[in-house]
Amino acid sequence: MSHESLWQVGASYLNHCPEFGRAYLEHYVERIPLTTEKIAQKVLRLCEQQELYESARSICKVMGMKALQNGRLGSALSWCLKSKDSTFATYLSEKFLTEYTDRGDFSNLDIIDNLGPAMLLSNQLTFLGKYCEFHKMYADGDFKAAASLLLSLLTARLAPKSFWMVLLTDALPLLELDDVIFSSEQTYELMHILEEISLCDRLENVQAANEYKENKEDNKSESKNKAKLEVGKEKVELLKIGLARNLARAIVVEGNVQT
């Protein structure tokens, strides 16, 4: 149809055809050009009213992919939640976490903060929602709750392994507070996780060294890898010191409480 609004006339006509109208309507809505989000929302509403649930999911997936291609992660996540596509939710969650690693903050924080039960769509989305909840607790000064949530994200293995060091780094300010936030038992848990990360890093470094020998990377790539390795070592050392201090303080506090 030449005018973008005439699709509504066609849809209304097919909706009133008693015999084959519904079947034709289902095929018809799939061919409506979704040129704007406004049109997509109208078509989606029509599908929901006529109980064309597969068509509705298809529209949400198409719009979610369009938003992602245009670099609008928040809009992509919004459409993804409507489609209930767990695979896409996982992919978008990883995109948000990569963005956080690169920038140090989240875009579209309001959408993530208000996920509610929708975060259960995938494990990665659950982690994303809970991680934002941790930051909110920390910002509100609820340090005990923030520490408990941070630890649970690590011990429950809900966090992607590639994100463990980010979480441990987030624990550093909590370890340096005047009040003891992590108990001795919690500190031992964090130490265990740090040791696991260090072991994985050592294995990866050996593998990277072997690959370098085989592929003979250029000096620029080698220098970049060495710089990254040094930063990682510094973080590990800071965490070891912070955890050791906190453990000593926690043992003293817990001993005083018992006596």
PDB file of C-alpha atoms in Angstrom:
ATOM      1  CA  MET A   1       0.000   0.000   0.000  1.00  0.00           C
ATOM      2  CA  SER A   2       1.330   3.424  -0.958  1.00  0.00           C
ATOM      3  CA  HIS A   3       0.504   5.273   2.264  1.00  0.00           C
ATOM      4  CA  GLU A   4       2.033   3.912   5.465  1.00  0.00           C
ATOM      5  CA  SER A   5      -1.246   4.164   7.398  1.00  0.00           C
ATOM      6  CA  LEU A   6      -3.346   2.214   4.865  1.00  0.00           C
ATOM      7  CA  TRP A   7      -2.152  -1.103   6.309  1.00  0.00           C
ATOM      8  CA  GLN A   8      -4.626  -0.513   9.152  1.00  0.00           C
ATOM      9  CA  VAL A   9      -7.500  -0.409   6.656  1.00  0.00           C
ATOM     10  CA  GLY A  10      -6.347  -3.692   5.115  1.00  0.00           C
ATOM     11  CA  ALA A  11      -5.974  -5.306   8.529  1.00  0.00           C
ATOM     12  CA  SER A  12      -9.467  -4.161   9.559  1.00  0.00           C
ATOM     13  CA  TYR A  13     -10.939  -5.579   6.345  1.00  0.00           C
ATOM     14  CA  LEU A  14      -9.279  -8.994   6.786  1.00  0.00           C
ATOM     15  CA  ASN A  15     -10.303  -9.080  10.430  1.00  0.00           C
ATOM     16  CA  HIS A  16     -13.952  -8.946   9.365  1.00  0.00           C
ATOM     17  CA  CYS A  17     -13.666 -11.703   6.730  1.00  0.00           C
ATOM     18  CA  PRO A  18     -15.416 -14.688   8.329  1.00  0.00           C
ATOM     19  CA  GLU A  19     -13.758 -17.632   6.582  1.00  0.00           C
ATOM     20  CA  PHE A  20     -10.114 -17.003   5.659  1.00  0.00           C
ATOM     21  CA  GLY A  21      -9.651 -13.559   7.181  1.00  0.00           C
ATOM     22  CA  ARG A  22      -7.565 -14.644  10.168  1.00  0.00           C
ATOM     23  CA  ALA A  23      -5.179 -16.761   8.074  1.00  0.00           C
ATOM     24  CA  TYR A  24      -4.691 -13.939   5.566  1.00  0.00           C
ATOM     25  CA  LEU A  25      -4.287 -11.418   8.399  1.00  0.00           C
ATOM     26  CA  GLU A  26      -1.457 -13.468   9.902  1.00  0.00           C
ATOM     27  CA  HIS A  27       0.430 -13.440   6.595  1.00  0.00           C
ATOM     28  CA  TYR A  28      -0.449  -9.812   6.006  1.00  0.00           C
ATOM     29  CA  VAL A  29       0.992  -8.419   9.260  1.00  0.00           C
ATOM     30  CA  GLU A  30       4.300 -10.178   8.609  1.00  0.00           C
ATOM     31  CA  ARG A  31       4.666  -8.133   5.417  1.00  0.00           C
ATOM     32  CA  ILE A  32       3.929  -4.714   6.877  1.00  0.00           C
ATOM     33  CA  PRO A  33       7.100  -2.571   6.651  1.00  0.00           C
ATOM     34  CA  LEU A  34       8.199  -1.762  10.200  1.00  0.00           C
ATOM     35  CA  THR A  35       9.805   1.540   9.253  1.00  0.00           C
ATOM     36  CA  THR A  36       9.386   3.182  12.681  1.00  0.00           C
ATOM     37  CA  GLU A  37       8.922   2.052  16.275  1.00  0.00           C
ATOM     38  CA  LYS A  38       5.521   3.748  16.281  1.00  0.00           C
ATOM     39  CA  ILE A  39       4.294   1.561  13.415  1.00  0.00           C
ATOM     40  CA  ALA A  40       5.848  -1.519  15.039  1.00  0.00           C
ATOM     41  CA  GLN A  41       4.026  -0.793  18.307  1.00  0.00           C
ATOM     42  CA  LYS A  42       0.704  -0.461  16.449  1.00  0.00           C
ATOM     43  CA  VAL A  43       1.209  -3.727  14.552  1.00  0.00           C
ATOM     44  CA  LEU A  44       2.253  -5.441  17.774  1.00  0.00           C
ATOM     45  CA  ARG A  45      -0.890  -4.192  19.511  1.00  0.00           C
ATOM     46  CA  LEU A  46      -3.003  -5.554  16.631  1.00  0.00           C
ATOM     47  CA  CYS A  47      -1.318  -8.959  16.903  1.00  0.00           C
ATOM     48  CA  GLU A  48      -1.946  -9.095  20.631  1.00  0.00           C
ATOM     49  CA  GLN A  49      -5.595  -8.128  20.198  1.00  0.00           C
ATOM     50  CA  GLN A  50      -6.075 -10.855  17.571  1.00  0.00           C
ATOM     51  CA  GLU A  51      -4.012 -13.368  19.590  1.00  0.00           C
ATOM     52  CA  LEU A  52      -1.419 -13.704  16.826  1.00  0.00           C
ATOM     53  CA  TYR A  53       1.297 -14.451  19.358  1.00  0.00           C
ATOM     54  CA  GLU A  54       3.893 -15.908  16.962  1.00  0.00           C
ATOM     55  CA  SER A  55       3.584 -12.865  14.718  1.00  0.00           C
ATOM     56  CA  ALA A  56       3.943 -10.633  17.771  1.00  0.00           C
ATOM     57  CA  ARG A  57       7.150 -12.411  18.819  1.00  0.00           C
ATOM     58  CA  SER A  58       8.491 -12.147  15.282  1.00  0.00           C
ATOM     59  CA  ILE A  59       7.893  -8.376  15.237  1.00  0.00           C
ATOM     60  CA  CYS A  60       9.686  -7.967  18.565  1.00  0.00           C
ATOM     61  CA  LYS A  61      12.682  -9.966  17.346  1.00  0.00           C
ATOM     62  CA  VAL A  62      12.922  -7.939  14.136  1.00  0.00           C
ATOM     63  CA  MET A  63      12.727  -4.639  16.010  1.00  0.00           C
ATOM     64  CA  GLY A  64      15.222  -5.849  18.602  1.00  0.00           C
ATOM     65  CA  MET A  65      17.762  -6.705  15.906  1.00  0.00           C
ATOM     66  CA  LYS A  66      17.194  -3.349  14.192  1.00  0.00           C
ATOM     67  CA  ALA A  67      17.796  -1.506  17.460  1.00  0.00           C
ATOM     68  CA  LEU A  68      20.977  -3.506  18.102  1.00  0.00           C
ATOM     69  CA  GLN A  69      22.310  -2.793  14.615  1.00  0.00           C
ATOM     70  CA  ASN A  70      21.723   0.909  15.254  1.00  0.00           C
ATOM     71  CA  GLY A  71      23.636   0.738  18.537  1.00  0.00           C
ATOM     72  CA  ARG A  72      20.554   1.248  20.751  1.00  0.00           C
ATOM     73  CA  LEU A  73      21.098  -1.425  23.395  1.00  0.00           C
ATOM     74  CA  GLY A  74      18.316  -0.192  25.673  1.00  0.00           C
ATOM     75  CA  SER A  75      15.689  -0.342  22.937  1.00  0.00           C
ATOM     76  CA  ALA A  76      16.989  -3.753  21.824  1.00  0.00           C
ATOM     77  CA  LEU A  77      16.609  -5.077  25.380  1.00  0.00           C
ATOM     78  CA  SER A  78      13.104  -3.638  25.647  1.00  0.00           C
ATOM     79  CA  TRP A  79      11.998  -5.451  22.464  1.00  0.00           C
ATOM     80  CA  CYS A  80      13.817  -8.601  23.579  1.00  0.00           C
ATOM     81  CA  LEU A  81      11.841  -8.726  26.831  1.00  0.00           C
ATOM     82  CA  LYS A  82       8.606  -8.492  24.863  1.00  0.00           C
ATOM     83  CA  SER A  83       9.657 -11.377  22.610  1.00  0.00           C
ATOM     84  CA  LYS A  84      10.857 -13.464  25.599  1.00  0.00           C
ATOM     85  CA  ASP A  85      13.848 -14.599  23.531  1.00  0.00           C
ATOM     86  CA  SER A  86      16.298 -16.033  26.081  1.00  0.00           C
ATOM     87  CA  THR A  87      19.142 -16.461  23.571  1.00  0.00           C
ATOM     88  CA  PHE A  88      18.937 -12.826  22.490  1.00  0.00           C
ATOM     89  CA  ALA A  89      18.644 -11.759  26.149  1.00  0.00           C
ATOM     90  CA  THR A  90      21.902 -13.573  26.896  1.00  0.00           C
ATOM     91  CA  TYR A  91      23.634 -11.925  23.940  1.00  0.00           C
ATOM     92  CA  LEU A  92      22.437  -8.435  24.922  1.00  0.00           C
ATOM     93  CA  SER A  93      23.443  -8.984  28.558  1.00  0.00           C
ATOM     94  CA  GLU A  94      26.982  -9.764  27.418  1.00  0.00           C
ATOM     95  CA  LYS A  95      26.944  -6.592  25.309  1.00  0.00           C
ATOM     96  CA  PHE A  96      25.943  -4.528  28.369  1.00  0.00           C
ATOM     97  CA  LEU A  97      28.717  -6.137  30.448  1.00  0.00           C
ATOM     98  CA  THR A  98      31.295  -5.475  27.722  1.00  0.00           C
ATOM     99  CA  GLU A  99      30.112  -1.872  27.619  1.00  0.00           C
ATOM    100  CA  TYR A 100      30.553  -1.618  31.393  1.00  0.00           C
ATOM    101  CA  THR A 101      34.065  -3.090  31.196  1.00  0.00           C
ATOM    102  CA  ASP A 102      35.037  -0.566  28.512  1.00  0.00           C
ATOM    103  CA  ARG A 103      33.314   2.519  29.954  1.00  0.00           C
ATOM    104  CA  GLY A 104      32.956   1.872  33.676  1.00  0.00           C
ATOM    105  CA  ASP A 105      29.201   2.468  33.698  1.00  0.00           C
ATOM    106  CA  PHE A 106      25.953   1.314  32.110  1.00  0.00           C
ATOM    107  CA  SER A 107      23.864   3.104  29.519  1.00  0.00           C
ATOM    108  CA  ASN A 108      20.066   2.758  29.800  1.00  0.00           C
ATOM    109  CA  LEU A 109      20.357   2.077  33.521  1.00  0.00           C
ATOM    110  CA  ASP A 110      16.634   2.758  34.041  1.00  0.00           C
ATOM    111  CA  ILE A 111      15.688  -0.252  31.890  1.00  0.00           C
ATOM    112  CA  ILE A 112      18.086  -2.578  33.725  1.00  0.00           C
ATOM    113  CA  ASP A 113      16.980  -1.268  37.132  1.00  0.00           C
ATOM    114  CA  ASN A 114      13.357  -2.069  36.332  1.00  0.00           C
ATOM    115  CA  LEU A 115      13.750  -5.573  34.906  1.00  0.00           C
ATOM    116  CA  GLY A 116      11.814  -7.165  37.759  1.00  0.00           C
ATOM    117  CA  PRO A 117      10.865 -10.826  37.128  1.00  0.00           C
ATOM    118  CA  ALA A 118      11.875 -10.401  33.465  1.00  0.00           C
ATOM    119  CA  MET A 119      15.525 -10.785  34.542  1.00  0.00           C
ATOM    120  CA  LEU A 120      14.846 -14.517  34.961  1.00  0.00           C
ATOM    121  CA  LEU A 121      14.677 -14.858  31.173  1.00  0.00           C
ATOM    122  CA  SER A 122      18.351 -15.926  31.171  1.00  0.00           C
ATOM    123  CA  ASN A 123      21.150 -16.418  33.707  1.00  0.00           C
ATOM    124  CA  GLN A 124      23.210 -13.619  32.182  1.00  0.00           C
ATOM    125  CA  LEU A 125      20.268 -11.232  32.331  1.00  0.00           C
ATOM    126  CA  THR A 126      19.701 -12.209  35.973  1.00  0.00           C
ATOM    127  CA  PHE A 127      23.336 -11.429  36.701  1.00  0.00           C
ATOM    128  CA  LEU A 128      23.087  -8.085  34.892  1.00  0.00           C
ATOM    129  CA  GLY A 129      20.038  -7.085  36.937  1.00  0.00           C
ATOM    130  CA  LYS A 130      21.606  -8.189  40.221  1.00  0.00           C
ATOM    131  CA  TYR A 131      24.902  -6.485  39.437  1.00  0.00           C
ATOM    132  CA  CYS A 132      23.102  -3.194  38.892  1.00  0.00           C
ATOM    133  CA  GLU A 133      21.287  -3.835  42.178  1.00  0.00           C
ATOM    134  CA  PHE A 134      24.699  -4.176  43.864  1.00  0.00           C
ATOM    135  CA  HIS A 135      25.761  -0.751  42.541  1.00  0.00           C
ATOM    136  CA  LYS A 136      22.528   0.781  43.787  1.00  0.00           C
ATOM    137  CA  MET A 137      23.039  -0.698  47.269  1.00  0.00           C
ATOM    138  CA  TYR A 138      26.602   0.610  47.327  1.00  0.00           C
ATOM    139  CA  ALA A 139      25.511   4.089  46.214  1.00  0.00           C
ATOM    140  CA  ASP A 140      22.834   4.101  48.947  1.00  0.00           C
ATOM    141  CA  GLY A 141      25.429   3.222  51.603  1.00  0.00           C
ATOM    142  CA  ASP A 142      23.973  -0.235  52.296  1.00  0.00           C
ATOM    143  CA  PHE A 143      27.451  -1.777  52.326  1.00  0.00           C
ATOM    144  CA  LYS A 144      26.618  -5.012  54.187  1.00  0.00           C
ATOM    145  CA  ALA A 145      23.852  -5.911  51.735  1.00  0.00           C
ATOM    146  CA  ALA A 146      26.036  -4.891  48.780  1.00  0.00           C
ATOM    147  CA  ALA A 147      28.890  -7.093  50.001  1.00  0.00           C
ATOM    148  CA  SER A 148      26.574 -10.045  50.573  1.00  0.00           C
ATOM    149  CA  LEU A 149      25.074  -9.710  47.078  1.00  0.00           C
ATOM    150  CA  LEU A 150      28.511  -9.335  45.477  1.00  0.00           C
ATOM    151  CA  LEU A 151      29.744 -12.487  47.162  1.00  0.00           C
ATOM    152  CA  SER A 152      26.630 -14.442  46.198  1.00  0.00           C
ATOM    153  CA  LEU A 153      27.097 -13.475  42.544  1.00  0.00           C
ATOM    154  CA  LEU A 154      30.580 -14.988  42.706  1.00  0.00           C
ATOM    155  CA  THR A 155      29.955 -18.090  44.816  1.00  0.00           C
ATOM    156  CA  ALA A 156      26.768 -19.031  42.960  1.00  0.00           C
ATOM    157  CA  ARG A 157      28.785 -18.825  39.723  1.00  0.00           C
ATOM    158  CA  LEU A 158      26.082 -16.600  38.298  1.00  0.00           C
ATOM    159  CA  ALA A 159      28.675 -14.122  37.042  1.00  0.00           C
ATOM    160  CA  PRO A 160      30.491 -14.938  33.782  1.00  0.00           C
ATOM    161  CA  LYS A 161      34.028 -16.072  34.588  1.00  0.00           C
ATOM    162  CA  SER A 162      35.439 -13.265  32.450  1.00  0.00           C
ATOM    163  CA  PHE A 163      33.740 -10.821  34.855  1.00  0.00           C
ATOM    164  CA  TRP A 164      35.039 -12.271  38.132  1.00  0.00           C
ATOM    165  CA  MET A 165      37.993  -9.891  38.341  1.00  0.00           C
ATOM    166  CA  VAL A 166      35.657  -6.923  37.839  1.00  0.00           C
ATOM    167  CA  LEU A 167      33.569  -8.123  40.801  1.00  0.00           C
ATOM    168  CA  LEU A 168      36.620  -8.626  42.990  1.00  0.00           C
ATOM    169  CA  THR A 169      37.832  -5.155  42.055  1.00  0.00           C
ATOM    170  CA  ASP A 170      34.413  -3.852  43.134  1.00  0.00           C
ATOM    171  CA  ALA A 171      35.063  -5.477  46.514  1.00  0.00           C
ATOM    172  CA  LEU A 172      38.228  -3.410  47.105  1.00  0.00           C
ATOM    173  CA  PRO A 173      36.464  -0.221  48.350  1.00  0.00           C
ATOM    174  CA  LEU A 174      34.389  -2.374  50.723  1.00  0.00           C
ATOM    175  CA  LEU A 175      37.554  -3.987  52.074  1.00  0.00           C
ATOM    176  CA  GLU A 176      39.045  -0.557  52.828  1.00  0.00           C
ATOM    177  CA  LEU A 177      36.105   0.832  54.822  1.00  0.00           C
ATOM    178  CA  ASP A 178      36.582   1.628  58.522  1.00  0.00           C
ATOM    179  CA  ASP A 179      33.932  -0.910  59.477  1.00  0.00           C
ATOM    180  CA  VAL A 180      34.557  -4.579  58.728  1.00  0.00           C
ATOM    181  CA  ILE A 181      32.052  -5.460  56.012  1.00  0.00           C
ATOM    182  CA  PHE A 182      33.195  -8.953  54.985  1.00  0.00           C
ATOM    183  CA  SER A 183      33.359 -11.604  57.715  1.00  0.00           C
ATOM    184  CA  SER A 184      36.366 -13.920  57.957  1.00  0.00           C
ATOM    185  CA  GLU A 185      34.375 -16.686  56.270  1.00  0.00           C
ATOM    186  CA  GLN A 186      33.375 -14.363  53.415  1.00  0.00           C
ATOM    187  CA  THR A 187      36.974 -13.172  53.072  1.00  0.00           C
ATOM    188  CA  TYR A 188      38.202 -16.759  52.738  1.00  0.00           C
ATOM    189  CA  GLU A 189      35.625 -17.238  49.966  1.00  0.00           C
ATOM    190  CA  LEU A 190      36.953 -14.177  48.125  1.00  0.00           C
ATOM    191  CA  MET A 191      40.537 -15.417  48.557  1.00  0.00           C
ATOM    192  CA  HIS A 192      39.591 -18.767  47.074  1.00  0.00           C
ATOM    193  CA  ILE A 193      37.995 -17.086  44.052  1.00  0.00           C
ATOM    194  CA  LEU A 194      41.042 -14.849  43.573  1.00  0.00           C
ATOM    195  CA  GLU A 195      43.301 -17.897  43.625  1.00  0.00           C
ATOM    196  CA  GLU A 196      41.086 -19.592  41.041  1.00  0.00           C
ATOM    197  CA  ILE A 197      41.313 -16.524  38.782  1.00  0.00           C
ATOM    198  CA  SER A 198      45.107 -16.377  39.220  1.00  0.00           C
ATOM    199  CA  LEU A 199      45.431 -20.042  38.268  1.00  0.00           C
ATOM    200  CA  CYS A 200      43.309 -19.543  35.135  1.00  0.00           C
ATOM    201  CA  ASP A 201      45.368 -16.463  34.206  1.00  0.00           C
ATOM    202  CA  ARG A 202      48.633 -18.403  34.561  1.00  0.00           C
ATOM    203  CA  LEU A 203      47.335 -21.136  32.273  1.00  0.00           C
ATOM    204  CA  GLU A 204      46.173 -18.553  29.730  1.00  0.00           C
ATOM    205  CA  ASN A 205      49.545 -16.803  29.844  1.00  0.00           C
ATOM    206  CA  VAL A 206      51.353 -20.069  29.117  1.00  0.00           C
ATOM    207  CA  GLN A 207      48.991 -20.719  26.210  1.00  0.00           C
ATOM    208  CA  ALA A 208      49.469 -17.156  24.902  1.00  0.00           C
ATOM    209  CA  ALA A 209      53.259 -17.529  25.107  1.00  0.00           C
ATOM    210  CA  ASN A 210      53.104 -20.766  23.115  1.00  0.00           C
ATOM    211  CA  GLU A 211      50.873 -19.149  20.497  1.00  0.00           C
ATOM    212  CA  TYR A 212      53.272 -16.225  20.262  1.00  0.00           C
ATOM    213  CA  LYS A 213      56.180 -18.562  19.548  1.00  0.00           C
ATOM    214  CA  GLU A 214      54.186 -20.325  16.859  1.00  0.00           C
ATOM    215  CA  ASN A 215      52.698 -17.239  15.198  1.00  0.00           C
ATOM    216  CA  LYS A 216      55.550 -14.776  15.892  1.00  0.00           C
ATOM    217  CA  GLU A 217      53.341 -11.774  16.612  1.00  0.00           C
ATOM    218  CA  ASP A 218      54.680  -8.296  15.947  1.00  0.00           C
ATOM    219  CA  ASN A 219      56.362  -6.264  18.699  1.00  0.00           C
ATOM    220  CA  LYS A 220      53.340  -3.969  19.056  1.00  0.00           C
ATOM    221  CA  SER A 221      51.019  -6.881  19.922  1.00  0.00           C
ATOM    222  CA  GLU A 222      53.595  -8.325  22.302  1.00  0.00           C
ATOM    223  CA  SER A 223      53.972  -4.990  24.131  1.00  0.00           C
ATOM    224  CA  LYS A 224      50.196  -4.642  24.424  1.00  0.00           C
ATOM    225  CA  ASN A 225      49.862  -8.129  25.914  1.00  0.00           C
ATOM    226  CA  LYS A 226      52.680  -7.468  28.384  1.00  0.00           C
ATOM    227  CA  ALA A 227      51.065  -4.188  29.497  1.00  0.00           C
ATOM    228  CA  LYS A 228      47.731  -5.945  30.021  1.00  0.00           C
ATOM    229  CA  LEU A 229      49.470  -8.669  32.009  1.00  0.00           C
ATOM    230  CA  GLU A 230      51.185  -6.112  34.272  1.00  0.00           C
ATOM    231  CA  VAL A 231      47.869  -4.365  35.022  1.00  0.00           C
ATOM    232  CA  GLY A 232      46.341  -7.732  35.905  1.00  0.00           C
ATOM    233  CA  LYS A 233      49.226  -8.521  38.258  1.00  0.00           C
ATOM    234  CA  GLU A 234      48.865  -5.163  40.019  1.00  0.00           C
ATOM    235  CA  LYS A 235      45.147  -5.783  40.594  1.00  0.00           C
ATOM    236  CA  VAL A 236      45.856  -9.239  42.023  1.00  0.00           C
ATOM    237  CA  GLU A 237      48.472  -7.852  44.410  1.00  0.00           C
ATOM    238  CA  LEU A 238      46.144  -5.074  45.600  1.00  0.00           C
ATOM    239  CA  LEU A 239      43.397  -7.596  46.202  1.00  0.00           C
ATOM    240  CA  LYS A 240      45.720  -9.935  48.099  1.00  0.00           C
ATOM    241  CA  ILE A 241      46.780  -7.088  50.393  1.00  0.00           C
ATOM    242  CA  GLY A 242      43.212  -5.867  50.875  1.00  0.00           C
ATOM    243  CA  LEU A 243      41.890  -9.366  51.618  1.00  0.00           C
ATOM    244  CA  ALA A 244      44.733 -10.149  54.049  1.00  0.00           C
ATOM    245  CA  ARG A 245      44.125  -6.909  55.983  1.00  0.00           C
ATOM    246  CA  ASN A 246      40.385  -7.506  56.072  1.00  0.00           C
ATOM    247  CA  LEU A 247      40.854 -11.083  57.254  1.00  0.00           C
ATOM    248  CA  ALA A 248      43.027  -9.931  60.161  1.00  0.00           C
ATOM    249  CA  ARG A 249      40.504  -7.239  61.138  1.00  0.00           C
ATOM    250  CA  ALA A 250      37.534  -9.615  60.800  1.00  0.00           C
ATOM    251  CA  ILE A 251      39.193 -12.248  63.028  1.00  0.00           C
ATOM    252  CA  VAL A 252      39.874  -9.616  65.713  1.00  0.00           C
ATOM    253  CA  VAL A 253      36.295  -8.271  65.581  1.00  0.00           C
ATOM    254  CA  GLU A 254      34.753 -11.750  65.657  1.00  0.00           C
ATOM    255  CA  GLY A 255      37.066 -12.734  68.548  1.00  0.00           C
ATOM    256  CA  ASN A 256      35.976  -9.669  70.546  1.00  0.00           C
ATOM    257  CA  VAL A 257      32.318 -10.477  69.933  1.00  0.00           C
ATOM    258  CA  GLN A 258      32.755 -14.056  71.190  1.00  0.00           C
ATOM    259  CA  THR A 259      34.485 -12.909  74.370  1.00  0.00           C
TER     260      THR A 259
END
